[in-house]
XYZ file of C-alpha atoms in Angstrom:
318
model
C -4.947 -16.894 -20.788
C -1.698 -15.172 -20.531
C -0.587 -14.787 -17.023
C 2.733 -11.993 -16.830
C 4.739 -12.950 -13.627
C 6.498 -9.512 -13.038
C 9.810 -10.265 -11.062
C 11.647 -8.065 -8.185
C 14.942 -9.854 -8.215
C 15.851 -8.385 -5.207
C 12.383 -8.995 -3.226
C 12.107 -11.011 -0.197
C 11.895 -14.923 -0.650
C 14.855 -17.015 -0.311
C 12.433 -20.389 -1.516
C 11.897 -17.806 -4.805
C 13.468 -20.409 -7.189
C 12.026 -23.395 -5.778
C 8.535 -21.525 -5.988
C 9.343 -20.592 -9.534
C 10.341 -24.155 -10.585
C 6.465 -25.624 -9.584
C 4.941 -23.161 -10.588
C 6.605 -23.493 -14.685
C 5.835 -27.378 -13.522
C 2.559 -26.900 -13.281
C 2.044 -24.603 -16.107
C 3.147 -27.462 -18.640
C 0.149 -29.484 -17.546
C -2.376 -26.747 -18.476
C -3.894 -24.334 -21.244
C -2.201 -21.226 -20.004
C 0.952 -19.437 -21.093
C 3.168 -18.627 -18.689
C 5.452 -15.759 -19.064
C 8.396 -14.233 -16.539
C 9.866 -10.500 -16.749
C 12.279 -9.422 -14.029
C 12.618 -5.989 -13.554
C 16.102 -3.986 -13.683
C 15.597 -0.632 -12.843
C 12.345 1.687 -10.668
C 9.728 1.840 -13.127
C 10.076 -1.470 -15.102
C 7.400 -2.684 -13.493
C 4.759 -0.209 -14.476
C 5.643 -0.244 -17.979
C 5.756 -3.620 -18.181
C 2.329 -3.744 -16.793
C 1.009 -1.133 -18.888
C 2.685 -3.162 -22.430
C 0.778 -6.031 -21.840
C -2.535 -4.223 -21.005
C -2.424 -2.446 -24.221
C -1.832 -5.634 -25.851
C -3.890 -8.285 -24.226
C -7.000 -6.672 -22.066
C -8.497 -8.993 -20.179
C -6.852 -11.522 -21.900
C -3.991 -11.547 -19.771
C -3.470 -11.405 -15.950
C -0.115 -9.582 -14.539
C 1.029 -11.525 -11.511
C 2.842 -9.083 -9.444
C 6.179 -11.099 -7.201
C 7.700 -8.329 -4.907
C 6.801 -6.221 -2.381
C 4.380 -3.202 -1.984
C 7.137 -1.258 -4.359
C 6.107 -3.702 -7.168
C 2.350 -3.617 -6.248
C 2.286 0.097 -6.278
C 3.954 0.092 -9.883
C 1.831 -2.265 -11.679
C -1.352 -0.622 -9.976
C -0.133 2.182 -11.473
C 0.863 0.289 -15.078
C -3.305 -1.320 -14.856
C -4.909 1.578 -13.709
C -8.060 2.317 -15.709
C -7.984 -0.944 -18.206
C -9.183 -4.383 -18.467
C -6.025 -6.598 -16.938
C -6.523 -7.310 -13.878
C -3.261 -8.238 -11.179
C -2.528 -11.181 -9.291
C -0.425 -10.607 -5.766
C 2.214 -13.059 -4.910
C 3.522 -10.900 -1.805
C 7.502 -11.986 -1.796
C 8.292 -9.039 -0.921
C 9.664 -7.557 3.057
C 6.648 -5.502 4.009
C 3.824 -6.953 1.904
C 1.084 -4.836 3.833
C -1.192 -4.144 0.588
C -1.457 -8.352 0.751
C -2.086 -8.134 4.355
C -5.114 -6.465 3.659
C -5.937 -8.547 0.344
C -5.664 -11.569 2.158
C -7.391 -10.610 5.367
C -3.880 -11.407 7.842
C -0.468 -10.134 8.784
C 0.871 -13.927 9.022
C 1.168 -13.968 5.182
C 2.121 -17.576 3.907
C 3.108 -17.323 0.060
C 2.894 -21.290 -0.214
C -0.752 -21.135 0.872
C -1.765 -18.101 -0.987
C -0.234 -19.592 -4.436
C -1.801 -23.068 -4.033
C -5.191 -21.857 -3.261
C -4.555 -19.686 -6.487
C -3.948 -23.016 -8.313
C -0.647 -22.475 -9.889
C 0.999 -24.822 -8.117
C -0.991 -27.503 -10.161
C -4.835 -28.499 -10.882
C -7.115 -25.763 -11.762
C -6.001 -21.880 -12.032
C -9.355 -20.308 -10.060
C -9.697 -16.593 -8.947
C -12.068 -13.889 -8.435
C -11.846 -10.147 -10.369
C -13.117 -7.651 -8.378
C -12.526 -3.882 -8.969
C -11.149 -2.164 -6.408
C -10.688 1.695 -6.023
C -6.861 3.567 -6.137
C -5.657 6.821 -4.932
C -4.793 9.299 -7.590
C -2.398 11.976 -6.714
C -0.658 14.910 -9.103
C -1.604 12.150 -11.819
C 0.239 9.100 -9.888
C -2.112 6.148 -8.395
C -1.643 5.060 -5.023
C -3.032 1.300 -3.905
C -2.451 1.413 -0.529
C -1.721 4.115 1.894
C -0.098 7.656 1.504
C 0.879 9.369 4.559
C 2.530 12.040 6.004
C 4.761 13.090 9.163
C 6.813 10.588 11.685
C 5.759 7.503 9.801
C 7.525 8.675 6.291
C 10.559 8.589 8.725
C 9.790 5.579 10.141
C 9.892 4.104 6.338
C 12.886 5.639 5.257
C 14.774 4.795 8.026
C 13.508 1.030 7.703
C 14.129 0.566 3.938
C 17.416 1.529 4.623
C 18.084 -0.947 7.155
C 16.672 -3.725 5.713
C 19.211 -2.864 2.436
C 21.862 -2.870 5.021
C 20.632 -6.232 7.548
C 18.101 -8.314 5.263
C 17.860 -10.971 7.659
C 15.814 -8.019 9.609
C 12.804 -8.146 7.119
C 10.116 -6.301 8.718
C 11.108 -6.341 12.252
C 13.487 -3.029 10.674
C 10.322 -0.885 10.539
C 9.536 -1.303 14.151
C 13.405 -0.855 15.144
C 13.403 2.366 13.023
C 10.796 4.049 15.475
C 13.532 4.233 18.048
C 15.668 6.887 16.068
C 12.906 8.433 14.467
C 11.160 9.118 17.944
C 13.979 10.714 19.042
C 13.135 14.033 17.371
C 10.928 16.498 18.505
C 6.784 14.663 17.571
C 5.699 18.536 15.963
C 5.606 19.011 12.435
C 3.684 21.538 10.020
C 1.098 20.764 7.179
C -1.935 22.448 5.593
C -4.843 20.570 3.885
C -8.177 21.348 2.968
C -9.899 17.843 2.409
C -13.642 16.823 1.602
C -15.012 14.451 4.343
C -18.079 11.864 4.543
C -20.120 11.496 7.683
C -21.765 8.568 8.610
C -24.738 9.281 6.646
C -22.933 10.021 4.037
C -22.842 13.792 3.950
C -19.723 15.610 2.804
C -17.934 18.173 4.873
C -14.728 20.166 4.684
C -11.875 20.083 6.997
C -9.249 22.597 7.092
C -6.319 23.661 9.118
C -3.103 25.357 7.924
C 0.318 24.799 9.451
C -1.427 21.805 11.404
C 1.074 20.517 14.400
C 0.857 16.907 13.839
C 2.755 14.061 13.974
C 1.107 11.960 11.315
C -1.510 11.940 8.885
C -2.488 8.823 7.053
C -4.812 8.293 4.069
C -6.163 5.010 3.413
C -7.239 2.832 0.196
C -6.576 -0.149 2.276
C -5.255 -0.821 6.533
C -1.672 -1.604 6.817
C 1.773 0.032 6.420
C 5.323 -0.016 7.948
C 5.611 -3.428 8.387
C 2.827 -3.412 9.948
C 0.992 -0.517 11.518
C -2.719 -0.424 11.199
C -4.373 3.218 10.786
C -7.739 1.827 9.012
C -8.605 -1.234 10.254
C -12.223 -1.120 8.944
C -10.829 0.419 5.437
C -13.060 -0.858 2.262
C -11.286 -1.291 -0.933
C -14.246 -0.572 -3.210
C -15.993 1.878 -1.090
C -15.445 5.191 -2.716
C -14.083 6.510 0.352
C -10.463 6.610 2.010
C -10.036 5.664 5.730
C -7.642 9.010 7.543
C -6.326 9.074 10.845
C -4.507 12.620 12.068
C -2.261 12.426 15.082
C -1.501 15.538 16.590
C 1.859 17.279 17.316
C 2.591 15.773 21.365
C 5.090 14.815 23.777
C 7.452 11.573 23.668
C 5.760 10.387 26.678
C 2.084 10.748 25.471
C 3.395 8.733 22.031
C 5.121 6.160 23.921
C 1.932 3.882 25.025
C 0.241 5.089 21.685
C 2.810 2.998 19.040
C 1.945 -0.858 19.748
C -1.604 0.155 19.459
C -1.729 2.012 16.697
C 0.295 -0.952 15.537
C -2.774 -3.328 16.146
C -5.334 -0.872 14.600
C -6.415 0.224 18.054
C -5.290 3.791 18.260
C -7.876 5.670 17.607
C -10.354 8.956 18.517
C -12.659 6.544 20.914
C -9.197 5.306 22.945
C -7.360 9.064 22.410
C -10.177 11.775 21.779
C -7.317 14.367 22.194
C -4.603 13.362 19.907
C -6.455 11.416 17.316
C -9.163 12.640 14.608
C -10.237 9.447 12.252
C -13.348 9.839 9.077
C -13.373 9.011 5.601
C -12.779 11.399 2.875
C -13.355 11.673 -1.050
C -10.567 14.469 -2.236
C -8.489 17.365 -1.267
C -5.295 18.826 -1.431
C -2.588 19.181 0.849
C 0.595 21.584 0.900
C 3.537 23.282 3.131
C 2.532 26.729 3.636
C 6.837 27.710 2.719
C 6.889 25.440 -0.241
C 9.547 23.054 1.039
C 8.525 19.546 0.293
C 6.062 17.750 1.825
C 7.339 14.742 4.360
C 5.384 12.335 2.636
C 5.107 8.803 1.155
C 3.030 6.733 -1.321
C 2.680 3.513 -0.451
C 6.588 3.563 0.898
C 7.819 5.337 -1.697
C 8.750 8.783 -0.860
C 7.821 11.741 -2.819
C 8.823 15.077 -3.073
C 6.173 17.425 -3.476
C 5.219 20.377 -2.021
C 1.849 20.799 -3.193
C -0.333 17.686 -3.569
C -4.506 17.392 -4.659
C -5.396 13.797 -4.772
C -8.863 11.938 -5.202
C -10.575 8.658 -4.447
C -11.055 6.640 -7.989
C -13.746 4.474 -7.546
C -13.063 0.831 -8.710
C -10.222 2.180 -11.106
C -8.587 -0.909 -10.886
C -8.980 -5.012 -11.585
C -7.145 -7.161 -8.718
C -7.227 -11.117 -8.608
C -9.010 -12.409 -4.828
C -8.354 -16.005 -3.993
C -12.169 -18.079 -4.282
């Protein structure tokens, strides 16, 4: 089996070399091959991905080292073929692993020796798991709208700026972004599931709200935790909608929407949560949506996404 370590230079882990240098140990004392490609520039990672798909199926497994940038690439490079990905979260953030490995104290030492590739026996589960597609792009983890594309922006750029932050900069970047008035505008008509599984449409156009997340998996921003209960081969995506309020009715709201327990049963007035299969969303004046795919910002104005079941192949420790 080929296993294709894709590389973030940049991401997280100052130990990164040390890790490196037992895992190539451990390598020469087994059957595998072991290869390393570092990425130089956005979008090396999904090609990369995508390459060795084409070439090797399911003979191969891409190891993805960096943060939920990297994930969301090579989800994107493996969507929809045999090759499943390993996550070795080295990045800042890491919240797809959070959910992949059931906690938000992440240890990369534990998660890569249970793995095996520190020595012994490489073990691992594939499970498919189901990815986000929107205009054509594949989302892993969560895309959202409103304050918390703010909060991300503003946190990326200060961990580029203070490192040493890491993801304590997402919760310092509420401060600033709070400071602005909580209304803003969106339109989306979106296809929800009851609890007996019975589809229904929800509409609204120039919504006030403050956010509106969409959920493959729980965490984002360092942290927060919309979907506690998500499933990641459900069918379904986990939404919470926040509407447009005061800074003094958000103020007691952040640390528990933070630990996944802001919600419609502890705020029936500002919050609306369900699951949903599809929809679209837009700004009624075509300026661009304030949006974000799994921290990456994007700039559309017009969006129609969809749930694809088990689209993609991701390694679970046994």
């Amino acid at each position: 089996m080929k296993f294709v370590f894709i590389v973030n230079p940049i991401a997280g882990n100052e130990d990164k070399a040390l890790i490196f240098k037992r895992i190539k140990n451990a390598f020469r004392h087994n059957d595998h091959e072991m290869i390393i490609e570092e990425t130089q520039a956005q979008g090396d990672a999904q090609n990369i991905a995508s390459q060795y798909a084409a070439e090797f199926g399911k003979d191969c497994v891409v190891v993805a080292c960096g943060g939920d940038g990297t994930v969301h690439e090579v989800a994107n490079g493996l969507a929809h073929t045999e090759t499943p990905m390993m996550l070795l979260p080295f990045g800042t953030g890491n919240d797809f692993a959070k959910k992949v490995y059931g906690t938000k104290d992440i240890k990369l030492d534990d998660i890569i020796e249970k793995f095996g590739l520190f020595g012994g026996e490489i073990s691992y589960e594939v499970k498919p798991i189901d990815l986000i597609d929107y205009n054509g792009e594949k989302c892993i983890n969560v895309m959202s709208f409103g304050l918390d594309t703010i909060v991300e922006t503003i946190g990326r750029k200060m961990v580029a700026k203070v490192p040493f932050l890491g993801q304590k900069a997402y919760t310092v970047a509420i401060v600033p972004a709070i400071m602005k008035p909580l209304h803003y505008k969106i339109s989306f008509d979106v296809v929800c599931v009851d609890e007996n599984g019975n589809e229904y449409t929800m509409a609204e156009n120039n919504k006030d709200y403050v956010l509106f997340a969409i959920c493959n998996a729980s965490y984002y921003g360092g942290g927060f935790c919309p979907a506690p209960d998500s499933v990641l081969d459900d069918g379904l995506l986990d939404f919470a909608l926040v509407n447009g309020m005061a800074l003094h009715k958000a103020l007691p709201i952040i640390p528990k929407y933070s630990s996944g327990d802001a919600n419609e049963n502890t705020y029936p007035d500002l919050i609306k949560n369900g699951r949903l299969r599809r929809g679209r969303i837009w700004m009624e004046d075509g300026s661009k949506l304030l949006g974000n795919c799994d921290g990456e910002n994007f700039d559309y104005s017009d969006l129609t996404f969809t749930v694809e079941e088990k689209a993609m192949n991701l390694c679970f420790v046994k």
